[in-house]
Amino acid sequence: LPENKRPTIAMPPNEVEVKLIFTRRRSAKVMGKLAEAPAEDNDDTIANQNNNKIAEPREGDAVRGILVTQQNSSKVVAPEDLSTYTPLRVGSVSSRLHVPFVGKIETLRMFLNEMFRGIDELQDASMDDGEDDVEGEGVVTFSMHGGQVKVTAGQTKGVATVEWDCSSVGDVIADSVVALIMHAQSSAASIRLTGRPCAHRRKKQREEEGGEEMDPEKTTEEHLRALHQALKDQFLCVEATYEAHKGTFEVKIDAAFNDGIGDDKDGEEDDGALVCVATVEFEDGLESTAKITVESEDEKLASNVRACLQNVAAASAPIAID
């Protein structure tokens, strides 16, 4: 026999570790759509494109697919070809949960819009049977997260249906929606929206006066007062002035407690205080974006006040779902 094919006999001593190295070539077959690559726009492949031919992948091309290993053989296939070349099947799981809900659809709509952003609403009055729907809105479906999570109300009396496609994000959103539905019918805000006064004399008086309507200026002032309270929690000495849709806040802090910042300010050495003036203005009420202006001779104080207002605005805005 040739020398390279002769057997090798080794006799290691006792209690000595022996390592046997087996070399094996591992390869995977690219099958299905991944084995086809569109021809490039060059002189060599224009003729193939005219003949509706598909060029083969070249060495170095990136291939993205699913690696399946079965009986010491591996293959790479596209997700849509998984059921064709392997015994595996691709499926999705959809869940449906019936949640007790005795509140109004208007209340549920308000809670969902305050929590999430970009909700699509579909109203189907043809499915209204006339008995279960008290409000006469028919069946209302709220869709979020690209239609993967849906909330249906009005189809069955006292029940809201939550449907979603199971995924890491869909499960989290569905859990939050279920908690929101339970909260929408038990919170103080829902009781205030759905409750009716029992004093008939006062109700008759309001009807004679034309009913109560929510004043947009009053609602804007409530938001400005909330910003005032947030600034007072941070800086203590805050004075506020309200004018229609505009609020002006004057923040004062002691310069001695500001780590020596502002000692060289000529206009603030007399009273020993740093002053920052912040202005929040809603041009068209709450429907428009608030304009925030912060002015101060001390940049550190101005940045702190600006960050406080931005954080309050971000916390009060609905959650955006991408």
PDB file of C-alpha atoms in Angstrom:
ATOM      1  CA  LEU A   1       0.000   0.000   0.000  1.00  0.00           C
ATOM      2  CA  PRO A   2       1.127   3.561  -0.497  1.00  0.00           C
ATOM      3  CA  GLU A   3       2.486   5.241   2.561  1.00  0.00           C
ATOM      4  CA  ASN A   4      -0.357   7.695   2.807  1.00  0.00           C
ATOM      5  CA  LYS A   5      -2.905   4.855   2.885  1.00  0.00           C
ATOM      6  CA  ARG A   6      -1.208   2.658   5.401  1.00  0.00           C
ATOM      7  CA  PRO A   7      -2.918   2.341   8.789  1.00  0.00           C
ATOM      8  CA  THR A   8      -1.328   4.114  11.704  1.00  0.00           C
ATOM      9  CA  ILE A   9      -1.101   2.327  15.038  1.00  0.00           C
ATOM     10  CA  ALA A  10      -0.721   4.380  18.226  1.00  0.00           C
ATOM     11  CA  MET A  11      -0.163   2.937  21.701  1.00  0.00           C
ATOM     12  CA  PRO A  12      -0.613   5.730  24.249  1.00  0.00           C
ATOM     13  CA  PRO A  13       0.150   4.986  27.898  1.00  0.00           C
ATOM     14  CA  ASN A  14      -2.637   4.505  30.426  1.00  0.00           C
ATOM     15  CA  GLU A  15      -4.539   7.485  31.890  1.00  0.00           C
ATOM     16  CA  VAL A  16      -3.484   9.796  29.088  1.00  0.00           C
ATOM     17  CA  GLU A  17      -6.075  11.971  27.322  1.00  0.00           C
ATOM     18  CA  VAL A  18      -6.438  11.041  23.659  1.00  0.00           C
ATOM     19  CA  LYS A  19      -8.004  13.467  21.172  1.00  0.00           C
ATOM     20  CA  LEU A  20      -9.272  12.199  17.816  1.00  0.00           C
ATOM     21  CA  ILE A  21      -9.918  14.871  15.211  1.00  0.00           C
ATOM     22  CA  PHE A  22     -12.415  14.109  12.474  1.00  0.00           C
ATOM     23  CA  THR A  23     -12.615  16.571   9.630  1.00  0.00           C
ATOM     24  CA  ARG A  24     -15.952  16.882   7.896  1.00  0.00           C
ATOM     25  CA  ARG A  25     -16.951  19.208   5.161  1.00  0.00           C
ATOM     26  CA  ARG A  26     -20.208  20.962   5.867  1.00  0.00           C
ATOM     27  CA  SER A  27     -22.241  22.343   2.995  1.00  0.00           C
ATOM     28  CA  ALA A  28     -25.815  23.469   2.449  1.00  0.00           C
ATOM     29  CA  LYS A  29     -27.886  23.395  -0.711  1.00  0.00           C
ATOM     30  CA  VAL A  30     -29.654  26.591  -1.738  1.00  0.00           C
ATOM     31  CA  MET A  31     -33.036  25.605  -3.124  1.00  0.00           C
ATOM     32  CA  GLY A  32     -36.177  27.252  -4.420  1.00  0.00           C
ATOM     33  CA  LYS A  33     -36.394  30.969  -5.050  1.00  0.00           C
ATOM     34  CA  LEU A  34     -33.085  31.601  -3.339  1.00  0.00           C
ATOM     35  CA  ALA A  35     -31.333  29.622  -6.074  1.00  0.00           C
ATOM     36  CA  GLU A  36     -32.583  32.107  -8.646  1.00  0.00           C
ATOM     37  CA  ALA A  37     -31.085  35.564  -8.950  1.00  0.00           C
ATOM     38  CA  PRO A  38     -32.296  38.253 -11.385  1.00  0.00           C
ATOM     39  CA  ALA A  39     -29.876  39.061 -14.161  1.00  0.00           C
ATOM     40  CA  GLU A  40     -27.934  42.307 -13.879  1.00  0.00           C
ATOM     41  CA  ASP A  41     -28.045  45.099 -16.425  1.00  0.00           C
ATOM     42  CA  ASN A  42     -24.856  44.401 -18.380  1.00  0.00           C
ATOM     43  CA  ASP A  43     -23.966  43.285 -21.854  1.00  0.00           C
ATOM     44  CA  ASP A  44     -23.660  39.625 -20.905  1.00  0.00           C
ATOM     45  CA  THR A  45     -27.125  39.266 -19.453  1.00  0.00           C
ATOM     46  CA  ILE A  46     -29.307  41.532 -21.588  1.00  0.00           C
ATOM     47  CA  ALA A  47     -29.875  38.667 -23.987  1.00  0.00           C
ATOM     48  CA  ASN A  48     -30.927  36.421 -21.122  1.00  0.00           C
ATOM     49  CA  GLN A  49     -33.426  38.998 -19.921  1.00  0.00           C
ATOM     50  CA  ASN A  50     -34.938  39.225 -23.358  1.00  0.00           C
ATOM     51  CA  ASN A  51     -35.380  35.459 -23.345  1.00  0.00           C
ATOM     52  CA  ASN A  52     -36.986  35.599 -19.842  1.00  0.00           C
ATOM     53  CA  LYS A  53     -34.133  33.591 -18.343  1.00  0.00           C
ATOM     54  CA  ILE A  54     -32.911  33.803 -14.762  1.00  0.00           C
ATOM     55  CA  ALA A  55     -29.219  34.052 -13.979  1.00  0.00           C
ATOM     56  CA  GLU A  56     -27.691  31.880 -11.309  1.00  0.00           C
ATOM     57  CA  PRO A  57     -26.300  33.433  -8.109  1.00  0.00           C
ATOM     58  CA  ARG A  58     -22.664  34.336  -8.299  1.00  0.00           C
ATOM     59  CA  GLU A  59     -19.953  33.634  -5.776  1.00  0.00           C
ATOM     60  CA  GLY A  60     -20.014  36.239  -3.028  1.00  0.00           C
ATOM     61  CA  ASP A  61     -23.711  37.098  -3.358  1.00  0.00           C
ATOM     62  CA  ALA A  62     -25.565  37.417  -0.054  1.00  0.00           C
ATOM     63  CA  VAL A  63     -28.339  34.855   0.472  1.00  0.00           C
ATOM     64  CA  ARG A  64     -30.874  35.249   3.269  1.00  0.00           C
ATOM     65  CA  GLY A  65     -33.148  32.372   4.129  1.00  0.00           C
ATOM     66  CA  ILE A  66     -33.901  29.604   6.632  1.00  0.00           C
ATOM     67  CA  LEU A  67     -31.276  26.923   7.283  1.00  0.00           C
ATOM     68  CA  VAL A  68     -32.844  23.487   7.771  1.00  0.00           C
ATOM     69  CA  THR A  69     -30.705  20.487   8.807  1.00  0.00           C
ATOM     70  CA  GLN A  70     -32.158  16.999   8.531  1.00  0.00           C
ATOM     71  CA  GLN A  71     -30.300  13.643   8.502  1.00  0.00           C
ATOM     72  CA  ASN A  72     -26.839  15.210   8.192  1.00  0.00           C
ATOM     73  CA  SER A  73     -27.886  17.309   5.195  1.00  0.00           C
ATOM     74  CA  SER A  74     -28.556  21.038   5.225  1.00  0.00           C
ATOM     75  CA  LYS A  75     -30.487  23.239   2.890  1.00  0.00           C
ATOM     76  CA  VAL A  76     -31.274  26.957   2.716  1.00  0.00           C
ATOM     77  CA  VAL A  77     -34.741  27.900   1.502  1.00  0.00           C
ATOM     78  CA  ALA A  78     -36.930  30.971   1.479  1.00  0.00           C
ATOM     79  CA  PRO A  79     -39.761  31.159   4.065  1.00  0.00           C
ATOM     80  CA  GLU A  80     -42.405  30.728   1.361  1.00  0.00           C
ATOM     81  CA  ASP A  81     -40.635  27.572   0.063  1.00  0.00           C
ATOM     82  CA  LEU A  82     -40.360  25.973   3.485  1.00  0.00           C
ATOM     83  CA  SER A  83     -43.404  23.741   2.991  1.00  0.00           C
ATOM     84  CA  THR A  84     -42.257  22.696  -0.499  1.00  0.00           C
ATOM     85  CA  TYR A  85     -38.741  21.427   0.246  1.00  0.00           C
ATOM     86  CA  THR A  86     -39.104  20.475   3.928  1.00  0.00           C
ATOM     87  CA  PRO A  87     -41.736  18.689   6.020  1.00  0.00           C
ATOM     88  CA  LEU A  88     -42.174  21.865   8.074  1.00  0.00           C
ATOM     89  CA  ARG A  89     -45.266  24.040   7.810  1.00  0.00           C
ATOM     90  CA  VAL A  90     -45.517  27.788   8.503  1.00  0.00           C
ATOM     91  CA  GLY A  91     -48.579  28.956  10.397  1.00  0.00           C
ATOM     92  CA  SER A  92     -49.830  31.803  12.541  1.00  0.00           C
ATOM     93  CA  VAL A  93     -51.884  31.822  15.733  1.00  0.00           C
ATOM     94  CA  SER A  94     -54.777  34.223  16.163  1.00  0.00           C
ATOM     95  CA  SER A  95     -56.379  34.817  19.540  1.00  0.00           C
ATOM     96  CA  ARG A  96     -59.811  36.115  20.457  1.00  0.00           C
ATOM     97  CA  LEU A  97     -60.816  37.237  23.928  1.00  0.00           C
ATOM     98  CA  HIS A  98     -64.267  38.321  25.098  1.00  0.00           C
ATOM     99  CA  VAL A  99     -63.961  41.017  27.759  1.00  0.00           C
ATOM    100  CA  PRO A 100     -66.985  42.155  29.808  1.00  0.00           C
ATOM    101  CA  PHE A 101     -67.714  45.796  28.992  1.00  0.00           C
ATOM    102  CA  VAL A 102     -70.874  47.576  30.124  1.00  0.00           C
ATOM    103  CA  GLY A 103     -69.722  51.121  29.363  1.00  0.00           C
ATOM    104  CA  LYS A 104     -70.354  53.296  26.346  1.00  0.00           C
ATOM    105  CA  ILE A 105     -68.464  53.100  23.094  1.00  0.00           C
ATOM    106  CA  GLU A 106     -67.734  56.809  23.411  1.00  0.00           C
ATOM    107  CA  THR A 107     -65.887  56.142  26.677  1.00  0.00           C
ATOM    108  CA  LEU A 108     -63.882  53.294  25.132  1.00  0.00           C
ATOM    109  CA  ARG A 109     -62.990  55.503  22.170  1.00  0.00           C
ATOM    110  CA  MET A 110     -61.698  58.247  24.463  1.00  0.00           C
ATOM    111  CA  PHE A 111     -59.523  55.863  26.513  1.00  0.00           C
ATOM    112  CA  LEU A 112     -58.038  54.193  23.419  1.00  0.00           C
ATOM    113  CA  ASN A 113     -57.201  57.503  21.731  1.00  0.00           C
ATOM    114  CA  GLU A 114     -55.560  58.811  24.892  1.00  0.00           C
ATOM    115  CA  MET A 115     -53.367  55.719  25.204  1.00  0.00           C
ATOM    116  CA  PHE A 116     -52.527  54.869  21.583  1.00  0.00           C
ATOM    117  CA  ARG A 117     -51.898  56.882  18.432  1.00  0.00           C
ATOM    118  CA  GLY A 118     -52.907  56.048  14.871  1.00  0.00           C
ATOM    119  CA  ILE A 119     -56.089  54.071  15.636  1.00  0.00           C
ATOM    120  CA  ASP A 120     -58.314  53.234  12.660  1.00  0.00           C
ATOM    121  CA  GLU A 121     -62.019  53.152  13.406  1.00  0.00           C
ATOM    122  CA  LEU A 122     -64.585  51.278  11.319  1.00  0.00           C
ATOM    123  CA  GLN A 123     -68.284  51.687  12.026  1.00  0.00           C
ATOM    124  CA  ASP A 124     -70.794  49.211  10.626  1.00  0.00           C
ATOM    125  CA  ALA A 125     -74.366  50.265  11.311  1.00  0.00           C
ATOM    126  CA  SER A 126     -75.789  47.409   9.199  1.00  0.00           C
ATOM    127  CA  MET A 127     -74.933  44.864  11.908  1.00  0.00           C
ATOM    128  CA  ASP A 128     -76.990  46.744  14.487  1.00  0.00           C
ATOM    129  CA  ASP A 129     -79.910  44.580  15.607  1.00  0.00           C
ATOM    130  CA  GLY A 130     -81.639  47.489  17.373  1.00  0.00           C
ATOM    131  CA  GLU A 131     -81.736  45.820  20.788  1.00  0.00           C
ATOM    132  CA  ASP A 132     -78.171  45.373  21.995  1.00  0.00           C
ATOM    133  CA  ASP A 133     -76.823  48.732  20.834  1.00  0.00           C
ATOM    134  CA  VAL A 134     -78.146  51.369  23.171  1.00  0.00           C
ATOM    135  CA  GLU A 135     -76.222  54.279  21.652  1.00  0.00           C
ATOM    136  CA  GLY A 136     -77.250  53.512  18.064  1.00  0.00           C
ATOM    137  CA  GLU A 137     -73.663  53.525  16.760  1.00  0.00           C
ATOM    138  CA  GLY A 138     -73.854  49.959  15.482  1.00  0.00           C
ATOM    139  CA  VAL A 139     -70.759  47.783  15.592  1.00  0.00           C
ATOM    140  CA  VAL A 140     -67.535  49.774  16.000  1.00  0.00           C
ATOM    141  CA  THR A 141     -64.118  48.186  15.362  1.00  0.00           C
ATOM    142  CA  PHE A 142     -60.898  49.845  16.501  1.00  0.00           C
ATOM    143  CA  SER A 143     -57.735  48.666  14.711  1.00  0.00           C
ATOM    144  CA  MET A 144     -54.161  49.341  15.817  1.00  0.00           C
ATOM    145  CA  HIS A 145     -50.635  48.144  15.080  1.00  0.00           C
ATOM    146  CA  GLY A 146     -51.324  47.791  11.370  1.00  0.00           C
ATOM    147  CA  GLY A 147     -54.605  45.942  11.904  1.00  0.00           C
ATOM    148  CA  GLN A 148     -52.983  43.143  13.899  1.00  0.00           C
ATOM    149  CA  VAL A 149     -54.919  44.084  17.060  1.00  0.00           C
ATOM    150  CA  LYS A 150     -58.657  44.800  16.814  1.00  0.00           C
ATOM    151  CA  VAL A 151     -61.263  45.735  19.402  1.00  0.00           C
ATOM    152  CA  THR A 152     -64.932  45.234  18.484  1.00  0.00           C
ATOM    153  CA  ALA A 153     -67.705  46.777  20.572  1.00  0.00           C
ATOM    154  CA  GLY A 154     -71.461  46.802  20.058  1.00  0.00           C
ATOM    155  CA  GLN A 155     -71.762  43.384  18.444  1.00  0.00           C
ATOM    156  CA  THR A 156     -72.798  41.680  21.683  1.00  0.00           C
ATOM    157  CA  LYS A 157     -74.380  43.498  24.584  1.00  0.00           C
ATOM    158  CA  GLY A 158     -72.035  43.851  27.552  1.00  0.00           C
ATOM    159  CA  VAL A 159     -69.047  42.289  25.746  1.00  0.00           C
ATOM    160  CA  ALA A 160     -66.069  43.750  23.891  1.00  0.00           C
ATOM    161  CA  THR A 161     -64.072  41.401  21.656  1.00  0.00           C
ATOM    162  CA  VAL A 162     -60.285  41.692  21.359  1.00  0.00           C
ATOM    163  CA  GLU A 163     -58.655  39.893  18.426  1.00  0.00           C
ATOM    164  CA  TRP A 164     -54.951  39.854  17.635  1.00  0.00           C
ATOM    165  CA  ASP A 165     -52.246  37.922  15.796  1.00  0.00           C
ATOM    166  CA  CYS A 166     -49.896  36.347  18.303  1.00  0.00           C
ATOM    167  CA  SER A 167     -46.488  38.008  18.316  1.00  0.00           C
ATOM    168  CA  SER A 168     -44.180  39.587  20.837  1.00  0.00           C
ATOM    169  CA  VAL A 169     -45.564  43.063  20.170  1.00  0.00           C
ATOM    170  CA  GLY A 170     -49.159  41.988  19.560  1.00  0.00           C
ATOM    171  CA  ASP A 171     -49.392  40.145  22.879  1.00  0.00           C
ATOM    172  CA  VAL A 172     -48.162  43.188  24.808  1.00  0.00           C
ATOM    173  CA  ILE A 173     -50.608  45.518  23.053  1.00  0.00           C
ATOM    174  CA  ALA A 174     -53.487  43.075  23.570  1.00  0.00           C
ATOM    175  CA  ASP A 175     -52.739  42.831  27.301  1.00  0.00           C
ATOM    176  CA  SER A 176     -52.706  46.614  27.607  1.00  0.00           C
ATOM    177  CA  VAL A 177     -55.972  46.893  25.645  1.00  0.00           C
ATOM    178  CA  VAL A 178     -57.702  44.383  27.937  1.00  0.00           C
ATOM    179  CA  ALA A 179     -56.520  46.304  31.008  1.00  0.00           C
ATOM    180  CA  LEU A 180     -57.694  49.531  29.369  1.00  0.00           C
ATOM    181  CA  ILE A 181     -61.171  48.108  28.704  1.00  0.00           C
ATOM    182  CA  MET A 182     -61.513  47.027  32.326  1.00  0.00           C
ATOM    183  CA  HIS A 183     -60.328  50.438  33.489  1.00  0.00           C
ATOM    184  CA  ALA A 184     -62.653  52.289  31.097  1.00  0.00           C
ATOM    185  CA  GLN A 185     -65.752  51.005  32.864  1.00  0.00           C
ATOM    186  CA  SER A 186     -64.587  51.388  36.459  1.00  0.00           C
ATOM    187  CA  SER A 187     -62.566  54.598  36.618  1.00  0.00           C
ATOM    188  CA  ALA A 188     -63.842  57.896  37.913  1.00  0.00           C
ATOM    189  CA  ALA A 189     -63.551  59.443  34.453  1.00  0.00           C
ATOM    190  CA  SER A 190     -65.907  56.868  32.925  1.00  0.00           C
ATOM    191  CA  ILE A 191     -68.408  57.358  35.733  1.00  0.00           C
ATOM    192  CA  ARG A 192     -68.294  61.092  35.131  1.00  0.00           C
ATOM    193  CA  LEU A 193     -68.855  60.625  31.396  1.00  0.00           C
ATOM    194  CA  THR A 194     -71.636  58.056  31.655  1.00  0.00           C
ATOM    195  CA  GLY A 195     -73.279  59.172  34.900  1.00  0.00           C
ATOM    196  CA  ARG A 196     -76.461  61.223  34.976  1.00  0.00           C
ATOM    197  CA  PRO A 197     -77.611  63.546  37.772  1.00  0.00           C
ATOM    198  CA  CYS A 198     -80.721  62.593  39.712  1.00  0.00           C
ATOM    199  CA  ALA A 199     -81.752  66.190  40.527  1.00  0.00           C
ATOM    200  CA  HIS A 200     -84.561  66.696  38.017  1.00  0.00           C
ATOM    201  CA  ARG A 201     -84.912  70.378  38.817  1.00  0.00           C
ATOM    202  CA  ARG A 202     -81.271  71.063  37.977  1.00  0.00           C
ATOM    203  CA  LYS A 203     -81.525  68.967  34.821  1.00  0.00           C
ATOM    204  CA  LYS A 204     -84.541  70.935  33.669  1.00  0.00           C
ATOM    205  CA  GLN A 205     -82.734  74.179  34.403  1.00  0.00           C
ATOM    206  CA  ARG A 206     -79.749  73.131  32.297  1.00  0.00           C
ATOM    207  CA  GLU A 207     -82.037  72.179  29.426  1.00  0.00           C
ATOM    208  CA  GLU A 208     -83.674  75.590  29.571  1.00  0.00           C
ATOM    209  CA  GLU A 209     -80.241  77.246  29.499  1.00  0.00           C
ATOM    210  CA  GLY A 210     -79.272  75.262  26.410  1.00  0.00           C
ATOM    211  CA  GLY A 211     -77.129  72.598  28.063  1.00  0.00           C
ATOM    212  CA  GLU A 212     -73.518  72.633  29.177  1.00  0.00           C
ATOM    213  CA  GLU A 213     -70.776  72.447  26.600  1.00  0.00           C
ATOM    214  CA  MET A 214     -67.087  72.042  27.226  1.00  0.00           C
ATOM    215  CA  ASP A 215     -65.337  75.389  26.815  1.00  0.00           C
ATOM    216  CA  PRO A 216     -62.121  75.000  24.740  1.00  0.00           C
ATOM    217  CA  GLU A 217     -60.502  77.937  26.551  1.00  0.00           C
ATOM    218  CA  LYS A 218     -61.264  76.334  29.915  1.00  0.00           C
ATOM    219  CA  THR A 219     -59.730  73.026  28.782  1.00  0.00           C
ATOM    220  CA  THR A 220     -56.618  74.824  27.517  1.00  0.00           C
ATOM    221  CA  GLU A 221     -56.277  76.649  30.812  1.00  0.00           C
ATOM    222  CA  GLU A 222     -56.434  73.314  32.678  1.00  0.00           C
ATOM    223  CA  HIS A 223     -53.471  72.053  30.638  1.00  0.00           C
ATOM    224  CA  LEU A 224     -51.556  75.252  31.323  1.00  0.00           C
ATOM    225  CA  ARG A 225     -52.281  74.915  35.037  1.00  0.00           C
ATOM    226  CA  ALA A 226     -50.961  71.344  34.899  1.00  0.00           C
ATOM    227  CA  LEU A 227     -47.714  72.676  33.420  1.00  0.00           C
ATOM    228  CA  HIS A 228     -47.611  75.299  36.185  1.00  0.00           C
ATOM    229  CA  GLN A 229     -47.970  72.617  38.845  1.00  0.00           C
ATOM    230  CA  ALA A 230     -45.192  70.530  37.248  1.00  0.00           C
ATOM    231  CA  LEU A 231     -42.848  73.523  37.272  1.00  0.00           C
ATOM    232  CA  LYS A 232     -43.714  74.282  40.903  1.00  0.00           C
ATOM    233  CA  ASP A 233     -42.827  70.702  41.851  1.00  0.00           C
ATOM    234  CA  GLN A 234     -39.386  71.207  40.318  1.00  0.00           C
ATOM    235  CA  PHE A 235     -38.500  74.850  41.071  1.00  0.00           C
ATOM    236  CA  LEU A 236     -40.883  75.841  43.935  1.00  0.00           C
ATOM    237  CA  CYS A 237     -40.999  79.567  43.113  1.00  0.00           C
ATOM    238  CA  VAL A 238     -43.029  79.831  39.902  1.00  0.00           C
ATOM    239  CA  GLU A 239     -45.471  82.608  38.955  1.00  0.00           C
ATOM    240  CA  ALA A 240     -47.988  82.064  36.162  1.00  0.00           C
ATOM    241  CA  THR A 241     -50.026  84.369  33.950  1.00  0.00           C
ATOM    242  CA  TYR A 242     -52.788  83.082  31.660  1.00  0.00           C
ATOM    243  CA  GLU A 243     -54.068  84.849  28.556  1.00  0.00           C
ATOM    244  CA  ALA A 244     -56.577  82.941  26.387  1.00  0.00           C
ATOM    245  CA  HIS A 245     -54.515  80.074  24.842  1.00  0.00           C
ATOM    246  CA  LYS A 246     -51.206  81.375  26.204  1.00  0.00           C
ATOM    247  CA  GLY A 247     -49.468  80.841  29.519  1.00  0.00           C
ATOM    248  CA  THR A 248     -46.383  82.646  30.818  1.00  0.00           C
ATOM    249  CA  PHE A 249     -44.363  81.136  33.676  1.00  0.00           C
ATOM    250  CA  GLU A 250     -41.653  83.021  35.557  1.00  0.00           C
ATOM    251  CA  VAL A 251     -39.240  80.708  37.382  1.00  0.00           C
ATOM    252  CA  LYS A 252     -36.953  82.093  40.093  1.00  0.00           C
ATOM    253  CA  ILE A 253     -34.217  80.209  41.906  1.00  0.00           C
ATOM    254  CA  ASP A 254     -31.558  81.315  44.369  1.00  0.00           C
ATOM    255  CA  ALA A 255     -28.229  81.800  42.618  1.00  0.00           C
ATOM    256  CA  ALA A 256     -26.363  80.778  45.777  1.00  0.00           C
ATOM    257  CA  PHE A 257     -27.691  77.222  45.403  1.00  0.00           C
ATOM    258  CA  ASN A 258     -26.802  76.957  41.720  1.00  0.00           C
ATOM    259  CA  ASP A 259     -23.156  75.866  42.234  1.00  0.00           C
ATOM    260  CA  GLY A 260     -21.837  79.357  41.703  1.00  0.00           C
ATOM    261  CA  ILE A 261     -23.339  79.685  38.217  1.00  0.00           C
ATOM    262  CA  GLY A 262     -24.497  83.222  37.536  1.00  0.00           C
ATOM    263  CA  ASP A 263     -22.117  84.965  39.954  1.00  0.00           C
ATOM    264  CA  ASP A 264     -20.862  87.208  37.138  1.00  0.00           C
ATOM    265  CA  LYS A 265     -24.338  88.225  35.946  1.00  0.00           C
ATOM    266  CA  ASP A 266     -24.665  91.937  36.562  1.00  0.00           C
ATOM    267  CA  GLY A 267     -28.437  92.096  36.400  1.00  0.00           C
ATOM    268  CA  GLU A 268     -28.952  89.263  38.859  1.00  0.00           C
ATOM    269  CA  GLU A 269     -26.454  90.075  41.566  1.00  0.00           C
ATOM    270  CA  ASP A 270     -28.743  92.588  43.260  1.00  0.00           C
ATOM    271  CA  ASP A 271     -31.420  90.157  44.422  1.00  0.00           C
ATOM    272  CA  GLY A 272     -29.243  87.013  44.242  1.00  0.00           C
ATOM    273  CA  ALA A 273     -31.778  85.121  42.078  1.00  0.00           C
ATOM    274  CA  LEU A 274     -31.808  83.639  38.598  1.00  0.00           C
ATOM    275  CA  VAL A 275     -34.912  84.299  36.496  1.00  0.00           C
ATOM    276  CA  CYS A 276     -36.254  82.232  33.601  1.00  0.00           C
ATOM    277  CA  VAL A 277     -39.387  83.116  31.600  1.00  0.00           C
ATOM    278  CA  ALA A 278     -41.174  80.280  29.756  1.00  0.00           C
ATOM    279  CA  THR A 279     -44.101  80.781  27.380  1.00  0.00           C
ATOM    280  CA  VAL A 280     -46.473  78.032  26.217  1.00  0.00           C
ATOM    281  CA  GLU A 281     -48.955  78.999  23.511  1.00  0.00           C
ATOM    282  CA  PHE A 282     -51.677  76.974  21.733  1.00  0.00           C
ATOM    283  CA  GLU A 283     -52.418  78.837  18.509  1.00  0.00           C
ATOM    284  CA  ASP A 284     -55.650  76.968  17.665  1.00  0.00           C
ATOM    285  CA  GLY A 285     -56.493  75.473  21.027  1.00  0.00           C
ATOM    286  CA  LEU A 286     -55.612  71.923  22.068  1.00  0.00           C
ATOM    287  CA  GLU A 287     -55.947  70.653  18.484  1.00  0.00           C
ATOM    288  CA  SER A 288     -52.723  72.431  17.496  1.00  0.00           C
ATOM    289  CA  THR A 289     -49.130  71.886  18.556  1.00  0.00           C
ATOM    290  CA  ALA A 290     -47.997  73.929  21.536  1.00  0.00           C
ATOM    291  CA  LYS A 291     -45.212  76.440  20.983  1.00  0.00           C
ATOM    292  CA  ILE A 292     -42.729  76.555  23.866  1.00  0.00           C
ATOM    293  CA  THR A 293     -40.351  79.496  24.307  1.00  0.00           C
ATOM    294  CA  VAL A 294     -37.805  79.649  27.138  1.00  0.00           C
ATOM    295  CA  GLU A 295     -35.670  82.740  27.816  1.00  0.00           C
ATOM    296  CA  SER A 296     -33.042  83.158  30.513  1.00  0.00           C
ATOM    297  CA  GLU A 297     -29.568  84.602  30.925  1.00  0.00           C
ATOM    298  CA  ASP A 298     -28.478  81.330  32.515  1.00  0.00           C
ATOM    299  CA  GLU A 299     -28.303  78.555  29.933  1.00  0.00           C
ATOM    300  CA  LYS A 300     -28.374  75.748  32.504  1.00  0.00           C
ATOM    301  CA  LEU A 301     -31.587  77.007  34.072  1.00  0.00           C
ATOM    302  CA  ALA A 302     -33.178  77.498  30.644  1.00  0.00           C
ATOM    303  CA  SER A 303     -32.310  73.939  29.571  1.00  0.00           C
ATOM    304  CA  ASN A 304     -33.756  72.501  32.804  1.00  0.00           C
ATOM    305  CA  VAL A 305     -37.048  74.400  32.382  1.00  0.00           C
ATOM    306  CA  ARG A 306     -37.258  73.441  28.711  1.00  0.00           C
ATOM    307  CA  ALA A 307     -36.634  69.747  29.502  1.00  0.00           C
ATOM    308  CA  CYS A 308     -39.314  69.812  32.223  1.00  0.00           C
ATOM    309  CA  LEU A 309     -41.944  71.216  29.840  1.00  0.00           C
ATOM    310  CA  GLN A 310     -41.011  68.779  27.079  1.00  0.00           C
ATOM    311  CA  ASN A 311     -41.217  65.796  29.447  1.00  0.00           C
ATOM    312  CA  VAL A 312     -44.678  66.845  30.659  1.00  0.00           C
ATOM    313  CA  ALA A 313     -45.850  67.244  27.059  1.00  0.00           C
ATOM    314  CA  ALA A 314     -44.415  63.847  26.067  1.00  0.00           C
ATOM    315  CA  ALA A 315     -46.004  62.128  29.076  1.00  0.00           C
ATOM    316  CA  SER A 316     -49.453  63.529  28.314  1.00  0.00           C
ATOM    317  CA  ALA A 317     -49.360  62.590  24.604  1.00  0.00           C
ATOM    318  CA  PRO A 318     -50.731  59.232  23.346  1.00  0.00           C
ATOM    319  CA  ILE A 319     -48.336  56.365  22.717  1.00  0.00           C
ATOM    320  CA  ALA A 320     -47.233  55.969  19.123  1.00  0.00           C
ATOM    321  CA  ILE A 321     -47.264  52.416  17.788  1.00  0.00           C
ATOM    322  CA  ASP A 322     -44.878  51.646  14.971  1.00  0.00           C
TER     323      ASP A 322
END
